[in-house]
JSON list of C-alpha atoms and ligand atoms in Angstrom, two decimals:
[
{"chain": "A", "resi": 1, "resn": "MET", "atom": "CA", "xyz": [58.24, 141.98, 142.96]},
{"chain": "A", "resi": 2, "resn": "ARG", "atom": "CA", "xyz": [59.71, 138.75, 144.35]},
{"chain": "A", "resi": 3, "resn": "ARG", "atom": "CA", "xyz": [61.85, 138.33, 140.93]},
{"chain": "A", "resi": 4, "resn": "LEU", "atom": "CA", "xyz": [62.98, 142.04, 141.48]},
{"chain": "A", "resi": 5, "resn": "TRP", "atom": "CA", "xyz": [64.41, 141.07, 144.86]},
{"chain": "A", "resi": 6, "resn": "LEU", "atom": "CA", "xyz": [66.00, 138.04, 143.48]},
{"chain": "A", "resi": 7, "resn": "LEU", "atom": "CA", "xyz": [67.74, 140.18, 140.66]},
{"chain": "A", "resi": 8, "resn": "LEU", "atom": "CA", "xyz": [68.87, 142.42, 143.40]},
{"chain": "A", "resi": 9, "resn": "LEU", "atom": "CA", "xyz": [70.17, 139.90, 145.62]},
{"chain": "A", "resi": 10, "resn": "SER", "atom": "CA", "xyz": [72.07, 138.24, 142.71]},
{"chain": "A", "resi": 11, "resn": "CYS", "atom": "CA", "xyz": [73.74, 141.46, 141.63]},
{"chain": "A", "resi": 12, "resn": "LEU", "atom": "CA", "xyz": [74.93, 142.24, 145.37]},
{"chain": "A", "resi": 13, "resn": "VAL", "atom": "CA", "xyz": [76.32, 138.66, 145.61]},
{"chain": "A", "resi": 14, "resn": "SER", "atom": "CA", "xyz": [78.12, 138.74, 142.44]},
{"chain": "A", "resi": 15, "resn": "GLN", "atom": "CA", "xyz": [79.75, 141.95, 143.17]},
{"chain": "A", "resi": 16, "resn": "PRO", "atom": "CA", "xyz": [83.64, 141.46, 144.07]},
{"chain": "A", "resi": 17, "resn": "LEU", "atom": "CA", "xyz": [83.89, 141.98, 147.83]},
{"chain": "A", "resi": 18, "resn": "PHE", "atom": "CA", "xyz": [86.91, 144.13, 147.79]},
{"chain": "A", "resi": 19, "resn": "ALA", "atom": "CA", "xyz": [86.31, 146.02, 144.34]},
{"chain": "A", "resi": 20, "resn": "GLY", "atom": "CA", "xyz": [87.52, 149.28, 146.04]},
{"chain": "A", "resi": 21, "resn": "GLU", "atom": "CA", "xyz": [91.07, 148.03, 146.55]},
{"chain": "A", "resi": 22, "resn": "PRO", "atom": "CA", "xyz": [91.95, 145.51, 144.04]},
{"chain": "A", "resi": 23, "resn": "LEU", "atom": "CA", "xyz": [95.20, 143.25, 144.03]},
{"chain": "A", "resi": 24, "resn": "GLN", "atom": "CA", "xyz": [97.79, 145.22, 141.88]},
{"chain": "A", "resi": 25, "resn": "ALA", "atom": "CA", "xyz": [100.56, 143.81, 139.78]},
{"chain": "A", "resi": 26, "resn": "ARG", "atom": "CA", "xyz": [103.75, 145.50, 138.96]},
{"chain": "A", "resi": 27, "resn": "ASP", "atom": "CA", "xyz": [107.02, 144.92, 136.70]},
{"chain": "A", "resi": 28, "resn": "ALA", "atom": "CA", "xyz": [105.71, 141.93, 135.13]},
{"chain": "A", "resi": 29, "resn": "TRP", "atom": "CA", "xyz": [108.14, 140.08, 132.65]},
{"chain": "A", "resi": 30, "resn": "VAL", "atom": "CA", "xyz": [108.83, 136.82, 130.89]},
{"chain": "A", "resi": 31, "resn": "ARG", "atom": "CA", "xyz": [112.45, 135.88, 130.46]},
{"chain": "A", "resi": 32, "resn": "GLU", "atom": "CA", "xyz": [113.28, 135.39, 126.83]},
{"chain": "A", "resi": 33, "resn": "ALA", "atom": "CA", "xyz": [114.56, 131.89, 126.48]},
{"chain": "A", "resi": 34, "resn": "PRO", "atom": "CA", "xyz": [116.94, 130.20, 123.60]},
{"chain": "A", "resi": 35, "resn": "PRO", "atom": "CA", "xyz": [115.02, 128.48, 121.03]},
{"chain": "A", "resi": 36, "resn": "THR", "atom": "CA", "xyz": [115.58, 125.19, 122.50]},
{"chain": "A", "resi": 37, "resn": "ALA", "atom": "CA", "xyz": [114.06, 125.90, 125.82]},
{"chain": "A", "resi": 38, "resn": "GLN", "atom": "CA", "xyz": [111.48, 123.67, 127.02]},
{"chain": "A", "resi": 39, "resn": "MET", "atom": "CA", "xyz": [110.17, 125.94, 129.65]},
{"chain": "A", "resi": 40, "resn": "LEU", "atom": "CA", "xyz": [109.90, 129.77, 130.15]},
{"chain": "A", "resi": 41, "resn": "ALA", "atom": "CA", "xyz": [109.59, 131.55, 133.48]},
{"chain": "A", "resi": 42, "resn": "ALA", "atom": "CA", "xyz": [107.77, 134.86, 134.31]},
{"chain": "A", "resi": 43, "resn": "TYR", "atom": "CA", "xyz": [108.05, 137.17, 137.26]},
{"chain": "A", "resi": 44, "resn": "LEU", "atom": "CA", "xyz": [106.02, 139.99, 138.72]},
{"chain": "A", "resi": 45, "resn": "THR", "atom": "CA", "xyz": [105.44, 141.86, 142.01]},
{"chain": "A", "resi": 46, "resn": "LEU", "atom": "CA", "xyz": [101.95, 141.70, 143.73]},
{"chain": "A", "resi": 47, "resn": "LEU", "atom": "CA", "xyz": [100.71, 144.44, 145.85]},
{"chain": "A", "resi": 48, "resn": "ASN", "atom": "CA", "xyz": [97.73, 144.14, 148.35]},
{"chain": "A", "resi": 49, "resn": "PRO", "atom": "CA", "xyz": [96.46, 147.65, 149.38]},
{"chain": "A", "resi": 50, "resn": "GLY", "atom": "CA", "xyz": [93.43, 146.15, 151.15]},
{"chain": "A", "resi": 51, "resn": "PRO", "atom": "CA", "xyz": [92.91, 145.17, 154.55]},
{"chain": "A", "resi": 52, "resn": "VAL", "atom": "CA", "xyz": [92.19, 141.38, 153.73]},
{"chain": "A", "resi": 53, "resn": "ASP", "atom": "CA", "xyz": [94.59, 138.66, 152.52]},
{"chain": "A", "resi": 54, "resn": "ARG", "atom": "CA", "xyz": [93.98, 137.86, 148.76]},
{"chain": "A", "resi": 55, "resn": "VAL", "atom": "CA", "xyz": [94.89, 134.39, 147.39]},
{"chain": "A", "resi": 56, "resn": "VAL", "atom": "CA", "xyz": [95.81, 133.46, 143.90]},
{"chain": "A", "resi": 57, "resn": "THR", "atom": "CA", "xyz": [94.70, 130.16, 143.05]},
{"chain": "A", "resi": 58, "resn": "ARG", "atom": "CA", "xyz": [95.19, 130.05, 139.17]},
{"chain": "A", "resi": 59, "resn": "VAL", "atom": "CA", "xyz": [96.90, 131.73, 136.44]},
{"chain": "A", "resi": 60, "resn": "SER", "atom": "CA", "xyz": [96.40, 131.50, 132.76]},
{"chain": "A", "resi": 61, "resn": "SER", "atom": "CA", "xyz": [97.47, 133.12, 129.52]},
{"chain": "A", "resi": 62, "resn": "PRO", "atom": "CA", "xyz": [96.44, 132.94, 125.98]},
{"chain": "A", "resi": 63, "resn": "ARG", "atom": "CA", "xyz": [100.11, 132.41, 124.79]},
{"chain": "A", "resi": 64, "resn": "PHE", "atom": "CA", "xyz": [100.53, 129.26, 126.82]},
{"chain": "A", "resi": 65, "resn": "ASP", "atom": "CA", "xyz": [98.97, 125.81, 127.23]},
{"chain": "A", "resi": 66, "resn": "HIS", "atom": "CA", "xyz": [99.22, 126.26, 130.98]},
{"chain": "A", "resi": 67, "resn": "VAL", "atom": "CA", "xyz": [100.79, 128.22, 133.59]},
{"chain": "A", "resi": 68, "resn": "MET", "atom": "CA", "xyz": [102.32, 126.94, 136.83]},
{"chain": "A", "resi": 69, "resn": "LEU", "atom": "CA", "xyz": [102.97, 128.69, 139.85]},
{"chain": "A", "resi": 70, "resn": "HIS", "atom": "CA", "xyz": [106.34, 127.47, 141.55]},
{"chain": "A", "resi": 71, "resn": "ARG", "atom": "CA", "xyz": [108.51, 128.11, 144.37]},
{"chain": "A", "resi": 72, "resn": "SER", "atom": "CA", "xyz": [112.43, 127.34, 143.95]},
{"chain": "A", "resi": 73, "resn": "GLU", "atom": "CA", "xyz": [114.19, 126.31, 146.99]},
{"chain": "A", "resi": 74, "resn": "VAL", "atom": "CA", "xyz": [117.32, 124.72, 148.11]},
{"chain": "A", "resi": 75, "resn": "VAL", "atom": "CA", "xyz": [116.96, 121.66, 150.25]},
{"chain": "A", "resi": 76, "resn": "ASP", "atom": "CA", "xyz": [120.00, 119.97, 151.46]},
{"chain": "A", "resi": 77, "resn": "GLY", "atom": "CA", "xyz": [122.12, 121.71, 148.75]},
{"chain": "A", "resi": 78, "resn": "ILE", "atom": "CA", "xyz": [119.83, 120.55, 145.96]},
{"chain": "A", "resi": 79, "resn": "ALA", "atom": "CA", "xyz": [117.90, 123.18, 143.95]},
{"chain": "A", "resi": 80, "resn": "ARG", "atom": "CA", "xyz": [114.10, 121.92, 143.40]},
{"chain": "A", "resi": 81, "resn": "MET", "atom": "CA", "xyz": [110.93, 123.46, 142.72]},
{"chain": "A", "resi": 82, "resn": "GLN", "atom": "CA", "xyz": [107.58, 123.01, 144.42]},
{"chain": "A", "resi": 83, "resn": "HIS", "atom": "CA", "xyz": [104.31, 123.69, 143.15]},
{"chain": "A", "resi": 84, "resn": "VAL", "atom": "CA", "xyz": [102.29, 126.48, 144.88]},
{"chain": "A", "resi": 85, "resn": "GLU", "atom": "CA", "xyz": [98.62, 126.00, 145.28]},
{"chain": "A", "resi": 86, "resn": "ARG", "atom": "CA", "xyz": [97.65, 128.99, 147.05]},
{"chain": "A", "resi": 87, "resn": "LEU", "atom": "CA", "xyz": [99.63, 132.03, 146.63]},
{"chain": "A", "resi": 88, "resn": "VAL", "atom": "CA", "xyz": [98.60, 134.40, 149.60]},
{"chain": "A", "resi": 89, "resn": "VAL", "atom": "CA", "xyz": [99.33, 138.04, 149.30]},
{"chain": "A", "resi": 90, "resn": "PRO", "atom": "CA", "xyz": [98.98, 139.34, 152.94]},
{"chain": "A", "resi": 91, "resn": "ALA", "atom": "CA", "xyz": [96.63, 142.40, 153.66]},
{"chain": "A", "resi": 92, "resn": "HIS", "atom": "CA", "xyz": [98.73, 145.58, 153.13]},
{"chain": "A", "resi": 93, "resn": "GLY", "atom": "CA", "xyz": [101.68, 143.31, 151.90]},
{"chain": "A", "resi": 94, "resn": "THR", "atom": "CA", "xyz": [103.73, 142.71, 148.73]},
{"chain": "A", "resi": 95, "resn": "VAL", "atom": "CA", "xyz": [104.92, 139.39, 147.27]},
{"chain": "A", "resi": 96, "resn": "ARG", "atom": "CA", "xyz": [107.53, 139.26, 144.87]},
{"chain": "A", "resi": 97, "resn": "LEU", "atom": "CA", "xyz": [108.00, 136.46, 142.27]},
{"chain": "A", "resi": 98, "resn": "GLU", "atom": "CA", "xyz": [111.62, 136.66, 141.12]},
{"chain": "A", "resi": 99, "resn": "PRO", "atom": "CA", "xyz": [114.47, 134.65, 139.79]},
{"chain": "A", "resi": 100, "resn": "GLY", "atom": "CA", "xyz": [115.58, 132.02, 142.74]},
{"chain": "A", "resi": 101, "resn": "GLY", "atom": "CA", "xyz": [112.24, 132.24, 144.43]},
{"chain": "A", "resi": 102, "resn": "LEU", "atom": "CA", "xyz": [108.42, 132.26, 143.46]},
{"chain": "A", "resi": 103, "resn": "HIS", "atom": "CA", "xyz": [107.91, 132.36, 139.76]},
{"chain": "A", "resi": 104, "resn": "LEU", "atom": "CA", "xyz": [105.36, 131.49, 136.89]},
{"chain": "A", "resi": 105, "resn": "MET", "atom": "CA", "xyz": [106.52, 128.47, 134.80]},
{"chain": "A", "resi": 106, "resn": "MET", "atom": "CA", "xyz": [105.10, 127.77, 131.18]},
{"chain": "A", "resi": 107, "resn": "PRO", "atom": "CA", "xyz": [105.69, 125.20, 128.63]},
{"chain": "A", "resi": 108, "resn": "ALA", "atom": "CA", "xyz": [107.56, 127.07, 125.68]},
{"chain": "A", "resi": 109, "resn": "PRO", "atom": "CA", "xyz": [104.89, 127.96, 122.97]},
{"chain": "A", "resi": 110, "resn": "GLN", "atom": "CA", "xyz": [105.20, 126.78, 119.47]},
{"chain": "A", "resi": 111, "resn": "ARG", "atom": "CA", "xyz": [106.27, 130.48, 118.34]},
{"chain": "A", "resi": 112, "resn": "ARG", "atom": "CA", "xyz": [109.10, 131.52, 120.30]},
{"chain": "A", "resi": 113, "resn": "LEU", "atom": "CA", "xyz": [108.71, 134.67, 122.28]},
{"chain": "A", "resi": 114, "resn": "VAL", "atom": "CA", "xyz": [111.34, 137.48, 121.89]},
{"chain": "A", "resi": 115, "resn": "ALA", "atom": "CA", "xyz": [112.22, 140.58, 123.75]},
{"chain": "A", "resi": 116, "resn": "GLY", "atom": "CA", "xyz": [109.84, 143.36, 123.44]},
{"chain": "A", "resi": 117, "resn": "GLU", "atom": "CA", "xyz": [106.68, 141.30, 123.07]},
{"chain": "A", "resi": 118, "resn": "GLN", "atom": "CA", "xyz": [103.75, 141.52, 125.38]},
{"chain": "A", "resi": 119, "resn": "VAL", "atom": "CA", "xyz": [102.19, 138.56, 127.08]},
{"chain": "A", "resi": 120, "resn": "ARG", "atom": "CA", "xyz": [98.90, 138.64, 129.05]},
{"chain": "A", "resi": 121, "resn": "PHE", "atom": "CA", "xyz": [98.39, 136.61, 132.20]},
{"chain": "A", "resi": 122, "resn": "VAL", "atom": "CA", "xyz": [95.27, 136.27, 134.01]},
{"chain": "A", "resi": 123, "resn": "LEU", "atom": "CA", "xyz": [95.44, 135.58, 137.87]},
{"chain": "A", "resi": 124, "resn": "GLU", "atom": "CA", "xyz": [92.36, 134.28, 139.58]},
{"chain": "A", "resi": 125, "resn": "LEU", "atom": "CA", "xyz": [91.83, 135.03, 142.99]},
{"chain": "A", "resi": 126, "resn": "GLU", "atom": "CA", "xyz": [89.92, 132.64, 145.51]},
{"chain": "A", "resi": 127, "resn": "ASP", "atom": "CA", "xyz": [87.20, 135.25, 145.94]},
{"chain": "A", "resi": 128, "resn": "GLY", "atom": "CA", "xyz": [86.49, 135.26, 142.25]},
{"chain": "A", "resi": 129, "resn": "GLU", "atom": "CA", "xyz": [88.12, 138.42, 141.22]},
{"chain": "A", "resi": 130, "resn": "GLN", "atom": "CA", "xyz": [90.46, 138.25, 138.13]},
{"chain": "A", "resi": 131, "resn": "LEU", "atom": "CA", "xyz": [93.63, 140.45, 137.65]},
{"chain": "A", "resi": 132, "resn": "ARG", "atom": "CA", "xyz": [94.84, 140.88, 134.06]},
{"chain": "A", "resi": 133, "resn": "VAL", "atom": "CA", "xyz": [98.62, 141.51, 133.81]},
{"chain": "A", "resi": 134, "resn": "GLU", "atom": "CA", "xyz": [100.71, 142.45, 130.74]},
{"chain": "A", "resi": 135, "resn": "ALA", "atom": "CA", "xyz": [104.05, 141.23, 131.01]},
{"chain": "A", "resi": 136, "resn": "GLU", "atom": "CA", "xyz": [106.92, 142.29, 128.73]},
{"chain": "A", "resi": 137, "resn": "VAL", "atom": "CA", "xyz": [109.44, 139.57, 127.26]},
{"chain": "A", "resi": 138, "resn": "LYS", "atom": "CA", "xyz": [112.94, 140.73, 128.31]},
{"chain": "A", "resi": 139, "resn": "LYS", "atom": "CA", "xyz": [116.31, 139.57, 127.73]},
{"chain": "A", "resi": 140, "resn": "LYS", "atom": "CA", "xyz": [118.00, 139.02, 131.15]},
{"chain": "A", "resi": 141, "resn": "PRO", "atom": "CA", "xyz": [120.86, 136.87, 132.27]},
{"chain": "B", "resi": 201, "resn": "LIG", "atom": "CU1", "xyz": [109.24, 126.17, 138.13]}
]
């Protein structure tokens, strides 16, 4: 009986807290880069339909050795990028990763990605939930 209780308890604990209103990703894309490019960038829009802030703490992809979360900004006329440790998507809010702002940055893979290909990213949230995102490689200026 005690064992059953423990089992039940562990099931309850491992349930994602906000399973009813998961974070959503839209319009994910990877910018096609020339063959000489060292780094690639990806963009997407995150929507949080729930009443609680959601926090992205890590991003990975089977196509890249690692994925970094960056913010581009201009300080004293010089453009630079900063690592983002925690990306907060506010309750009932939207966060856009777009050129010139927040973005995902990856070292270019051995085999070049070309327009039309699909790339999967996995976003890990602070509460343990994972969000899988399919991004299309696109040719954009
Ligand atoms: Cu960057």
